[in-house]
Short mmCIF file of C-alpha atoms in Angstrom, two decimals:
data_model
loop_
_atom_site.label_atom_id
_atom_site.label_comp_id
_atom_site.label_asym_id
_atom_site.label_seq_id
_atom_site.Cartn_x
_atom_site.Cartn_y
_atom_site.Cartn_z
CA MET A 578 91.76 117.97 50.39
CA ILE A 579 93.43 116.16 47.80
CA ALA A 580 94.36 112.68 48.39
CA PRO A 581 96.64 110.47 46.12
CA SER A 582 95.02 109.71 42.85
CA LEU A 583 94.49 105.90 43.32
CA THR A 584 92.71 106.75 46.70
CA GLU A 585 90.79 109.57 44.85
CA ARG A 586 89.37 107.19 42.43
CA TYR A 587 88.64 104.59 45.11
CA VAL A 588 86.97 107.24 47.40
CA ALA A 589 84.88 108.38 44.46
CA THR A 590 83.54 105.04 43.68
CA MET A 591 83.08 104.24 47.44
CA ALA A 592 81.18 107.31 47.82
CA ILE A 593 78.58 106.22 45.17
CA GLN A 594 78.43 102.79 46.51
CA THR A 595 78.14 103.62 50.08
CA LYS A 596 76.27 106.87 50.10
CA GLU A 597 75.90 107.75 53.91
CA LYS A 598 77.72 104.58 54.86
CA LEU A 599 79.99 104.86 57.87
CA VAL A 600 83.05 103.00 59.26
CA ALA A 601 82.62 102.73 63.04
CA ILE A 602 85.43 102.39 65.43
CA VAL A 603 84.72 100.91 68.88
CA ASP A 604 87.69 101.13 71.21
CA ASP A 605 87.82 102.19 75.00
CA ASP A 606 91.39 103.86 74.36
CA GLU A 607 91.12 107.38 73.20
CA LEU A 608 94.58 107.49 71.53
CA MET A 609 93.53 104.48 69.53
CA ARG A 610 90.38 105.98 68.45
CA SER A 611 91.85 109.11 67.24
CA ALA A 612 94.61 107.38 65.31
CA LEU A 613 92.12 105.16 63.66
CA GLN A 614 89.80 108.01 62.59
CA GLY A 615 92.92 109.94 61.38
CA MET A 616 93.88 106.99 59.21
CA LEU A 617 90.43 106.71 57.76
CA LYS A 618 90.33 110.43 57.05
CA SER A 619 93.45 110.53 55.07
CA VAL A 620 91.93 107.73 52.67
CA GLY A 621 88.84 109.68 52.64
CA LEU A 622 86.58 107.36 54.56
CA PRO A 623 84.13 108.93 56.99
CA SER A 624 84.23 107.36 60.40
CA GLN A 625 82.64 107.70 63.79
CA ALA A 626 84.29 106.49 67.05
CA PHE A 627 82.50 105.04 70.06
CA GLU A 628 84.13 104.46 73.53
CA SER A 629 82.25 101.41 74.29
CA ALA A 630 80.19 98.66 72.59
CA GLU A 631 77.18 99.83 74.63
CA GLU A 632 77.61 103.37 73.24
CA PHE A 633 77.63 102.02 69.68
CA LEU A 634 74.48 99.84 70.21
CA LYS A 635 72.73 103.01 71.61
CA SER A 636 73.68 105.40 68.73
CA GLY A 637 71.30 103.55 66.34
CA GLN A 638 73.99 103.90 63.76
CA GLN A 639 74.11 100.03 63.07
CA GLN A 640 72.23 100.36 59.89
CA GLN A 641 74.52 103.13 58.53
CA THR A 642 77.72 101.20 59.38
CA ALA A 643 79.29 99.54 56.61
CA CYS A 644 82.37 98.37 58.43
CA LEU A 645 83.25 97.83 62.20
CA ILE A 646 86.57 98.06 63.60
CA ALA A 647 86.43 96.95 67.34
CA ASP A 648 88.62 96.49 70.05
CA ILE A 649 88.10 92.87 71.95
CA ARG A 650 88.86 93.74 75.40
CA MET A 651 87.03 96.36 76.89
CA PRO A 652 85.32 97.33 80.20
CA GLY A 653 81.52 96.43 79.83
CA MET A 654 80.85 94.56 76.68
CA SER A 655 83.48 93.04 74.90
CA GLY A 656 84.18 93.13 71.12
CA LEU A 657 83.12 89.48 70.82
CA GLU A 658 80.00 90.02 72.87
CA LEU A 659 79.12 93.08 70.67
CA GLN A 660 79.49 90.85 67.61
CA ALA A 661 77.19 88.11 68.86
CA LYS A 662 74.57 90.82 69.79
CA LEU A 663 74.82 92.21 66.28
CA ASN A 664 74.47 88.72 64.85
CA ALA A 665 71.70 88.00 66.94
CA GLU A 666 69.92 90.90 65.90
CA HIS A 667 70.54 89.99 62.16
CA CYS A 668 72.62 93.15 61.74
CA ARG A 669 75.71 91.48 59.97
CA ILE A 670 78.23 94.23 59.84
CA PRO A 671 81.60 93.25 58.35
CA THR A 672 83.64 93.51 61.63
CA ILE A 673 87.60 93.70 61.98
CA PHE A 674 89.02 93.08 65.36
CA ILE A 675 92.05 94.73 66.71
CA THR A 676 93.42 93.48 69.94
CA ALA A 677 96.69 93.38 72.02
CA HIS A 678 95.67 90.10 73.68
CA GLY A 679 94.89 88.23 70.45
CA ASP A 680 95.20 84.44 70.97
CA THR A 681 94.50 81.75 68.44
CA LYS A 682 91.28 80.57 70.15
CA MET A 683 89.79 84.09 70.48
CA ARG A 684 90.93 84.56 66.64
CA MET A 685 89.09 81.54 65.71
CA GLN A 686 86.06 82.48 67.68
CA ALA A 687 85.97 85.92 65.99
CA LEU A 688 86.42 84.59 62.59
CA ARG A 689 83.76 81.74 62.95
CA ALA A 690 81.31 84.34 64.06
CA GLY A 691 81.93 86.09 60.88
CA ALA A 692 84.80 88.56 61.25
CA VAL A 693 86.46 89.51 58.25
CA GLU A 694 89.86 90.08 59.93
CA PHE A 695 91.82 89.52 63.16
CA LEU A 696 94.69 91.98 63.65
CA ALA A 697 97.27 92.07 66.56
CA LYS A 698 98.43 95.53 67.84
CA PRO A 699 100.62 97.10 66.78
CA PHE A 700 98.98 96.18 63.40
CA ASP A 701 100.00 97.13 59.65
CA ASP A 702 97.67 99.95 58.62
CA GLU A 703 97.81 98.81 54.89
CA VAL A 704 96.58 95.54 55.96
CA LEU A 705 93.69 97.13 57.96
CA LEU A 706 92.68 99.62 55.09
CA GLU A 707 92.84 96.60 52.72
CA SER A 708 90.25 94.80 55.17
CA VAL A 709 88.02 97.98 55.47
CA ARG A 710 88.09 98.41 51.59
CA ALA A 711 87.20 94.49 51.06
CA ALA A 712 84.49 94.95 53.71
CA LEU A 713 83.09 98.00 52.05
CA GLU A 714 83.14 96.37 48.60
CA ASN A 715 81.50 93.23 49.71
CA TRP A 716 78.83 95.33 51.65
CA ALA A 717 77.97 97.24 48.52
CA GLN A 718 77.31 94.31 46.44
CA MET B 249 127.43 86.28 128.59
CA LYS B 250 129.28 86.92 125.50
CA GLY B 251 130.45 90.40 126.49
CA ARG B 252 132.61 88.91 129.46
CA SER B 253 135.91 87.21 128.92
CA LYS B 254 136.68 83.73 129.66
CA LEU B 255 139.04 84.68 132.40
CA GLY B 256 136.30 86.99 133.85
CA ARG B 257 133.69 84.36 133.90
CA TYR B 258 136.04 81.45 135.58
CA SER B 259 136.86 84.57 138.20
CA VAL B 260 133.15 84.95 138.94
CA ALA B 261 132.98 81.25 139.54
CA THR B 262 135.93 81.14 141.77
CA ILE B 263 134.48 84.30 143.85
CA CYS B 264 131.27 82.42 144.06
CA CYS B 265 132.71 79.27 145.50
CA GLY B 266 135.12 81.58 147.94
CA VAL B 267 131.93 83.41 149.20
CA ALA B 268 130.05 80.30 149.59
CA LEU B 269 132.68 78.71 151.76
CA ALA B 270 132.97 81.78 153.92
CA VAL B 271 129.10 81.82 154.38
CA ALA B 272 128.85 77.99 154.80
CA TRP B 273 131.69 77.82 157.49
CA PRO B 274 130.03 79.42 160.42
CA ILE B 275 126.51 78.18 159.60
CA ASP B 276 127.72 74.72 158.81
CA ALA B 277 125.46 74.50 155.66
CA PRO B 278 127.94 73.77 152.89
CA SER B 279 125.39 71.91 150.45
CA SER B 280 122.99 75.04 150.20
CA CYS B 281 125.87 77.36 149.84
CA PHE B 282 127.84 75.61 147.21
CA LEU B 283 124.86 74.74 145.30
CA LEU B 284 124.12 78.56 145.23
CA ALA B 285 127.48 79.16 144.10
CA VAL B 286 127.29 76.67 141.32
CA THR B 287 123.97 78.04 140.26
CA VAL B 288 125.28 81.54 139.96
CA SER B 289 128.51 80.23 138.12
CA SER B 290 126.50 78.36 135.73
CA LEU B 291 123.93 81.08 135.09
CA PHE B 292 126.35 83.74 134.42
CA GLY B 293 129.45 81.82 133.24
CA GLY B 294 128.01 79.08 131.04
CA LEU B 295 128.92 75.41 131.23
CA GLY B 296 132.77 75.91 131.65
CA PRO B 297 132.59 77.95 134.63
CA GLY B 298 129.80 76.06 136.06
CA LEU B 299 131.87 72.75 135.77
CA PHE B 300 134.72 74.73 137.20
CA SER B 301 132.59 75.76 140.22
CA ILE B 302 131.58 72.18 140.81
CA ALA B 303 135.19 71.22 140.96
CA LEU B 304 136.13 73.91 143.35
CA SER B 305 133.11 73.30 145.64
CA SER B 306 133.78 69.60 145.72
CA LEU B 307 137.31 70.28 146.88
CA ALA B 308 136.03 72.82 149.47
CA PHE B 309 133.26 70.79 150.59
CA ASN B 310 135.61 67.65 151.05
CA TYR B 311 138.61 69.36 152.53
CA PHE B 312 136.84 71.89 154.87
CA PHE B 313 133.56 70.12 155.83
CA LEU B 314 134.10 66.27 155.32
CA ARG B 315 137.74 65.91 156.59
CA ARG B 316 137.85 68.80 159.11
CA THR B 317 134.69 68.64 160.72
CA PHE B 318 134.40 64.79 160.79
CA PRO B 319 138.03 63.66 160.64
CA LEU B 320 137.32 60.30 161.60
CA ALA B 321 133.82 60.08 159.93
CA THR B 322 133.15 56.68 158.79
CA GLU B 323 129.30 56.81 158.46
CA PRO B 324 128.42 56.49 154.97
CA ALA B 325 125.66 59.15 155.30
CA THR B 326 128.54 61.82 155.24
CA TYR B 327 129.60 60.57 151.86
CA LEU B 328 126.08 60.05 150.79
CA ARG B 329 125.46 63.81 151.52
CA PHE B 330 128.39 64.87 149.25
CA ALA B 331 127.12 62.60 146.50
CA VAL B 332 123.67 64.34 146.48
CA PHE B 333 125.40 67.65 146.35
CA LEU B 334 127.38 66.62 143.46
CA ALA B 335 124.34 65.30 141.72
CA ALA B 336 122.31 68.27 142.17
CA ALA B 337 125.37 70.66 141.36
CA LEU B 338 125.74 68.73 137.93
CA LEU B 339 122.11 68.70 137.28
CA ILE B 340 121.89 72.52 137.89
CA THR B 341 124.89 73.18 135.52
CA GLY B 342 123.23 70.98 132.90
CA LEU B 343 120.01 72.56 133.22
CA MET B 344 121.52 76.08 132.94
CA GLU B 345 123.39 75.10 129.79
CA LEU B 346 120.30 73.68 128.37
CA LYS B 347 118.39 76.86 128.96
CA ARG B 348 121.27 78.83 127.34
CA ARG B 349 121.33 76.84 124.35
CA VAL B 350 117.30 77.17 124.06
CA GLU B 351 117.70 80.88 124.35
CA GLU B 352 120.30 81.07 121.75
CA SER B 353 118.42 79.12 119.27
CA ARG B 354 115.30 81.22 119.94
CA ASN B 355 117.34 84.25 119.25
CA ARG B 356 118.58 82.97 115.94
CA ALA B 357 115.20 82.01 114.97
CA GLU B 358 113.58 85.51 115.79
CA GLU B 359 116.54 87.06 113.88
CA ALA B 360 115.70 84.73 110.83
CA LEU B 361 112.15 85.55 111.05
CA ARG B 362 112.84 89.26 110.73
CA GLN B 363 114.99 88.85 107.90
CA ALA B 364 112.50 86.44 106.42
CA SER B 365 109.66 88.95 106.71
CA SER B 366 111.59 91.85 105.22
CA ASP B 367 112.60 89.75 102.29
CA LEU B 368 109.04 88.77 101.80
CA ALA B 369 107.66 92.23 101.80
CA ARG B 370 110.10 92.89 98.92
CA VAL B 371 109.22 89.58 97.27
CA SER B 372 105.54 90.37 97.57
CA ARG B 373 106.18 93.70 95.97
CA VAL B 374 108.16 92.24 92.98
CA THR B 375 105.67 89.28 92.54
CA THR B 376 102.97 91.71 92.26
CA MET B 377 105.27 93.49 89.63
CA GLY B 378 105.64 90.35 87.89
CA GLU B 379 101.99 89.80 87.53
CA LEU B 380 101.83 93.23 86.34
CA THR B 381 104.45 93.09 83.55
CA ALA B 382 101.98 91.52 81.03
CA SER B 383 99.52 94.37 81.42
CA VAL B 384 102.23 96.88 81.45
CA ALA B 385 103.47 95.42 78.01
CA HIS B 386 99.85 95.77 76.86
CA GLU B 387 99.57 99.31 78.27
CA VAL B 388 102.77 100.51 76.24
CA LYS B 389 101.87 98.62 73.15
CA GLN B 390 98.69 100.56 72.89
CA PRO B 391 100.12 104.13 72.52
CA ILE B 392 103.07 102.51 70.37
CA ALA B 393 100.37 100.98 67.86
CA ALA B 394 98.43 104.43 67.83
CA SER B 395 101.75 106.33 67.05
CA ILE B 396 102.59 103.99 64.17
CA THR B 397 99.19 104.51 62.61
CA ASN B 398 99.48 108.15 63.16
CA ALA B 399 102.98 108.27 61.55
CA LYS B 400 101.58 106.66 58.46
CA THR B 401 98.72 108.69 58.39
CA CYS B 402 101.00 111.67 58.45
CA LEU B 403 103.19 110.31 55.62
CA ARG B 404 100.18 109.63 53.69
CA TRP B 405 98.89 113.16 53.78
CA LEU B 406 102.47 114.37 52.83
CA ALA B 407 102.53 111.99 49.94
CA ALA B 408 99.63 113.44 48.35
CA ASP B 409 100.14 115.37 45.03
CA LYS B 410 99.25 118.49 47.09
CA PRO B 411 100.22 117.63 50.73
CA ASN B 412 97.88 118.51 53.30
CA LEU B 413 100.01 120.23 55.99
CA GLU B 414 97.25 120.93 58.29
CA GLU B 415 96.30 117.27 58.46
CA ALA B 416 99.74 116.12 58.68
CA ARG B 417 100.56 118.36 61.52
CA ALA B 418 97.41 117.19 63.45
CA ALA B 419 98.69 113.49 62.96
CA ALA B 420 102.06 114.58 64.13
CA ARG B 421 100.63 116.05 67.32
CA ARG B 422 98.95 112.75 67.95
CA ILE B 423 102.19 111.13 67.52
CA VAL B 424 103.51 113.41 70.38
CA GLU B 425 100.65 112.53 72.61
CA ASP B 426 100.87 108.82 71.98
CA GLN B 427 104.70 108.89 72.78
CA THR B 428 104.07 111.05 75.74
CA ARG B 429 101.77 108.42 77.07
CA ALA B 430 104.33 105.54 76.42
CA ALA B 431 107.06 107.41 78.11
CA GLU B 432 104.72 108.31 81.08
CA ILE B 433 103.91 104.66 81.53
CA ILE B 434 107.79 103.54 81.41
CA LYS B 435 108.48 106.25 84.07
CA ARG B 436 105.77 105.10 86.19
CA ILE B 437 107.25 101.51 86.18
CA ARG B 438 110.61 102.57 86.90
CA GLU B 439 109.20 104.48 89.90
CA LEU B 440 107.57 101.44 91.07
CA PHE B 441 110.79 99.45 90.94
CA LYS B 442 112.89 101.93 92.69
CA LYS B 443 114.31 100.60 95.91
CA GLY B 444 115.66 102.56 98.61
CA ALA B 445 114.91 105.02 101.59
CA PRO B 446 111.53 106.29 101.69
CA GLN B 447 111.50 109.72 100.11
CA ARG B 448 108.82 112.17 101.68
CA GLU B 449 107.50 114.98 99.44
CA TRP B 450 104.30 116.65 98.83
CA VAL B 451 102.00 114.32 97.10
CA ASP B 452 98.83 114.86 95.27
CA VAL B 453 97.02 111.61 96.05
CA ASN B 454 94.50 112.14 93.33
CA GLU B 455 97.41 112.04 90.82
CA VAL B 456 98.42 108.92 92.25
CA ILE B 457 95.18 107.30 92.09
CA GLN B 458 94.88 108.23 88.50
CA GLU B 459 98.29 106.79 87.66
CA MET B 460 97.47 103.57 89.19
CA VAL B 461 94.12 103.67 87.38
CA VAL B 462 95.99 103.81 84.15
CA LEU B 463 98.45 101.11 85.13
CA LEU B 464 95.88 98.62 86.23
CA ARG B 465 93.30 99.40 83.59
CA SER B 466 94.41 96.57 81.43
CA GLU B 467 94.51 94.36 84.43
CA ALA B 468 90.85 94.84 85.05
CA ALA B 469 89.66 95.11 81.31
CA PRO B 470 90.05 91.13 80.73
CA TYR B 471 87.50 90.63 83.32
CA PHE B 472 85.28 93.32 82.07
CA ILE B 473 85.69 95.19 85.02
CA SER B 474 84.90 98.76 84.96
CA VAL B 475 87.11 101.26 87.00
CA ARG B 476 85.53 104.45 88.36
CA THR B 477 87.06 107.23 90.10
CA GLU B 478 85.25 109.76 92.38
CA LEU B 479 87.92 112.20 93.24
CA ALA B 480 87.22 115.38 95.23
CA ALA B 481 88.69 118.55 93.75
CA ASP B 482 91.51 120.73 95.24
CA LEU B 483 92.34 118.30 97.95
CA PRO B 484 95.22 119.35 100.04
CA HIS B 485 98.54 117.44 99.35
CA VAL B 486 99.96 114.91 101.90
CA MET B 487 103.54 114.50 102.94
CA GLY B 488 104.62 111.21 101.88
CA ASP B 489 106.31 108.72 99.97
CA ARG B 490 104.76 108.47 96.49
CA VAL B 491 106.08 105.01 95.73
CA GLN B 492 104.70 103.68 98.91
CA LEU B 493 101.34 105.27 98.21
CA GLN B 494 101.20 103.90 94.76
CA GLN B 495 101.97 100.42 96.47
CA VAL B 496 99.14 100.76 98.82
CA LEU B 497 96.80 101.67 96.02
CA MET B 498 98.06 98.83 94.09
CA ASN B 499 97.58 96.27 96.53
CA LEU B 500 94.07 97.42 97.45
CA MET B 501 93.03 97.50 93.64
CA MET B 502 94.51 94.31 92.88
CA ASN B 503 92.66 92.73 95.57
CA SER B 504 89.57 94.11 94.42
CA ILE B 505 90.28 93.07 90.89
CA ASP B 506 91.03 89.46 92.18
CA ALA B 507 87.81 89.43 94.16
CA MET B 508 85.81 90.15 91.17
CA THR B 509 87.15 87.84 88.50
CA ASP B 510 84.60 85.06 89.21
CA VAL B 511 81.52 87.12 90.26
CA ASN B 512 78.40 87.20 88.18
CA GLY B 513 76.79 90.66 87.59
CA THR B 514 78.18 94.15 87.74
CA ARG B 515 82.05 94.25 88.24
CA GLU B 516 82.84 97.68 89.57
CA LEU B 517 85.92 99.03 91.02
CA THR B 518 85.55 102.53 92.45
CA ILE B 519 88.03 104.56 93.98
CA ASN B 520 86.83 107.55 95.92
CA SER B 521 88.74 110.50 97.63
CA GLN B 522 87.71 113.10 99.84
CA LEU B 523 88.37 115.34 102.60
CA GLY B 524 87.37 113.89 105.99
CA GLU B 525 87.34 115.18 109.73
CA ASN B 526 90.44 117.02 111.00
CA GLU B 527 91.69 117.71 107.48
CA GLN B 528 92.53 114.06 106.86
CA LEU B 529 92.42 112.83 103.45
CA VAL B 530 90.00 109.76 103.27
CA VAL B 531 90.54 107.32 100.33
CA SER B 532 88.42 104.41 99.66
CA VAL B 533 88.84 101.42 97.23
CA SER B 534 85.50 99.68 96.87
CA ASP B 535 84.40 96.39 94.67
CA THR B 536 81.73 94.56 93.92
CA GLY B 537 83.31 91.25 94.32
CA VAL B 538 82.99 88.25 96.51
CA GLY B 539 83.41 90.24 99.64
CA LEU B 540 85.55 89.68 102.97
CA PRO B 541 85.61 86.17 104.53
CA ALA B 542 82.96 85.84 107.04
CA GLN B 543 84.18 85.81 110.78
CA GLN B 544 87.80 86.41 109.42
CA ALA B 545 87.39 90.00 108.73
CA ASP B 546 89.77 90.78 111.64
CA LYS B 547 92.32 88.57 110.25
CA ILE B 548 92.97 89.95 107.06
CA PHE B 549 95.39 92.27 108.21
CA ASP B 550 97.57 89.47 109.72
CA ALA B 551 100.68 88.46 108.02
CA PHE B 552 100.40 85.44 105.78
CA PHE B 553 96.72 85.36 105.98
CA THR B 554 95.28 85.16 102.57
CA THR B 555 92.16 83.80 100.56
CA LYS B 556 93.81 83.79 97.23
CA PRO B 557 95.59 80.49 95.93
CA HIS B 558 98.81 82.08 95.34
CA GLY B 559 98.49 85.10 97.85
CA THR B 560 101.34 85.86 100.05
CA GLY B 561 99.22 87.18 102.76
CA MET B 562 101.62 90.15 103.11
CA GLY B 563 99.70 92.86 100.96
CA LEU B 564 97.15 94.28 103.32
CA ARG B 565 99.99 93.96 106.18
CA ILE B 566 102.43 95.99 104.47
CA SER B 567 99.84 98.46 103.16
CA ARG B 568 98.53 99.09 106.64
CA SER B 569 102.10 99.63 107.82
CA ILE B 570 102.90 101.91 105.13
CA VAL B 571 99.72 103.95 105.92
CA GLU B 572 100.45 103.99 109.56
CA SER B 573 104.04 105.28 108.79
CA HIS B 574 102.24 108.21 107.12
CA GLY B 575 100.33 108.81 110.19
CA GLY B 576 97.05 107.35 108.81
CA ARG B 577 94.79 104.32 109.42
CA LEU B 578 93.65 101.80 107.16
CA TRP B 579 90.68 99.33 107.84
CA ALA B 580 88.01 97.29 105.93
CA ALA B 581 84.81 99.41 105.92
CA ASP B 582 81.39 98.16 105.79
CA ASN B 583 80.00 97.76 102.42
CA SER B 584 76.36 98.15 102.32
CA SER B 585 75.46 96.12 99.10
CA ARG B 586 78.03 93.76 98.47
CA GLY B 587 81.65 93.37 97.78
CA ALA B 588 84.37 94.78 99.90
CA SER B 589 85.62 98.23 100.78
CA PHE B 590 88.88 99.56 102.10
CA GLN B 591 89.50 102.97 103.62
CA PHE B 592 92.47 104.77 104.67
CA THR B 593 93.16 108.13 105.95
CA LEU B 594 96.12 110.40 105.40
CA PRO B 595 97.01 113.58 107.51
CA THR B 596 97.27 116.68 105.31
CA LYS B 597 99.05 118.62 107.81
CA LEU B 598 102.38 118.02 109.55
CA GLU B 599 101.43 116.75 112.97
CA VAL B 600 103.47 118.23 115.87
CA HIS B 601 104.08 115.13 118.23
CA GLU B 602 104.23 115.99 121.63
#
């Protein structure tokens, strides 16, 4: 697997910086999960996908998660509730929200609670990747 | 009354008066006989023939009874008799005309009501669709967003110095999947909007349930309602109108979702299908919502009965008539814990009605 040179350099640095760190995807939509995983794979980022916020919390992967990409409206626990719960547990994972319902109020709430990005579907994947990279770099420091 | 010609109705009035005269002559009871004639003429002929019969009766009364029988009559009682007869005859004609007008306006009102309820049935369907449009948009947006991401991923793999065809192919396959789902959703919406005569075909009810779950998932998601299905495998198909069955399921599921938007605790919508007695298919839609209004459980199927601020009160009524037109039954079942549960049956065999 040979990615473009720029990505390759980036992956190499990231690999050193993040070691076993993962990008976690939490979305109830299967197509969305596989699209996001495929996208991250194409830039050489390891990721793991979860069907629900509960599943992610149960997995015990929070500590290895360097960046979280989450949907907001999901059956069961919402993305914002997940963020609040992680904050309460002092587990501050840089979080990027992707939603189809996003309104300004929700966006403000998410950003105030520490989200690094709030994207509306359909989103620009370059913007998303930029945010993921920024999150990983911040985390590594 | 409308069917008969004007001439016919006046002829009836004339004949009635003739018969009355013939009967009244030998028994000397002109008042009763002519009153009867006027009544019959007004009843069957309407206002015109009624008045015409009064005129004829008066002439006959005057000529044959007042003048002939008592040629020199001077007592006012005789004329008083005539006056009373005239007043009674006029009253009868007036009352008959009033009765006819009341009946006519009642018929018009009934016709208007029939028209209104059939319009309402359609409006209620369209309104529900209007409410659904937003979630449908979201439902279509989802696979489109996924396919854009997959397309860019595919390009990224191809743009590498040494393109990774295997990964690019996998991404392209995902695009096909995404777009297939988008197309499916649009196809289902078109089917829901289709208007026209019911189309009977063999329908896989489980498939219809799953379609509606996909369509309504994003209606449920904002309220954190989880949608569960418990579908028995290998159920026989039913002969029915697919779109109408979708409508029944949509109505029941939307009711359940509406019932749960404000409850605390578990919000769960469960759709269950199984084979019941006499090879009848039994579908139940249960929720953990506010439940049915107490003491009004029997009213929920009435037209215009609603517990929702903007409900039309037609959903359950229409759903029941659809299920019944398929030879099944729809009722509100007891829900042991909380919430409401609706069940309906559909025959899986073509019944031969004797």
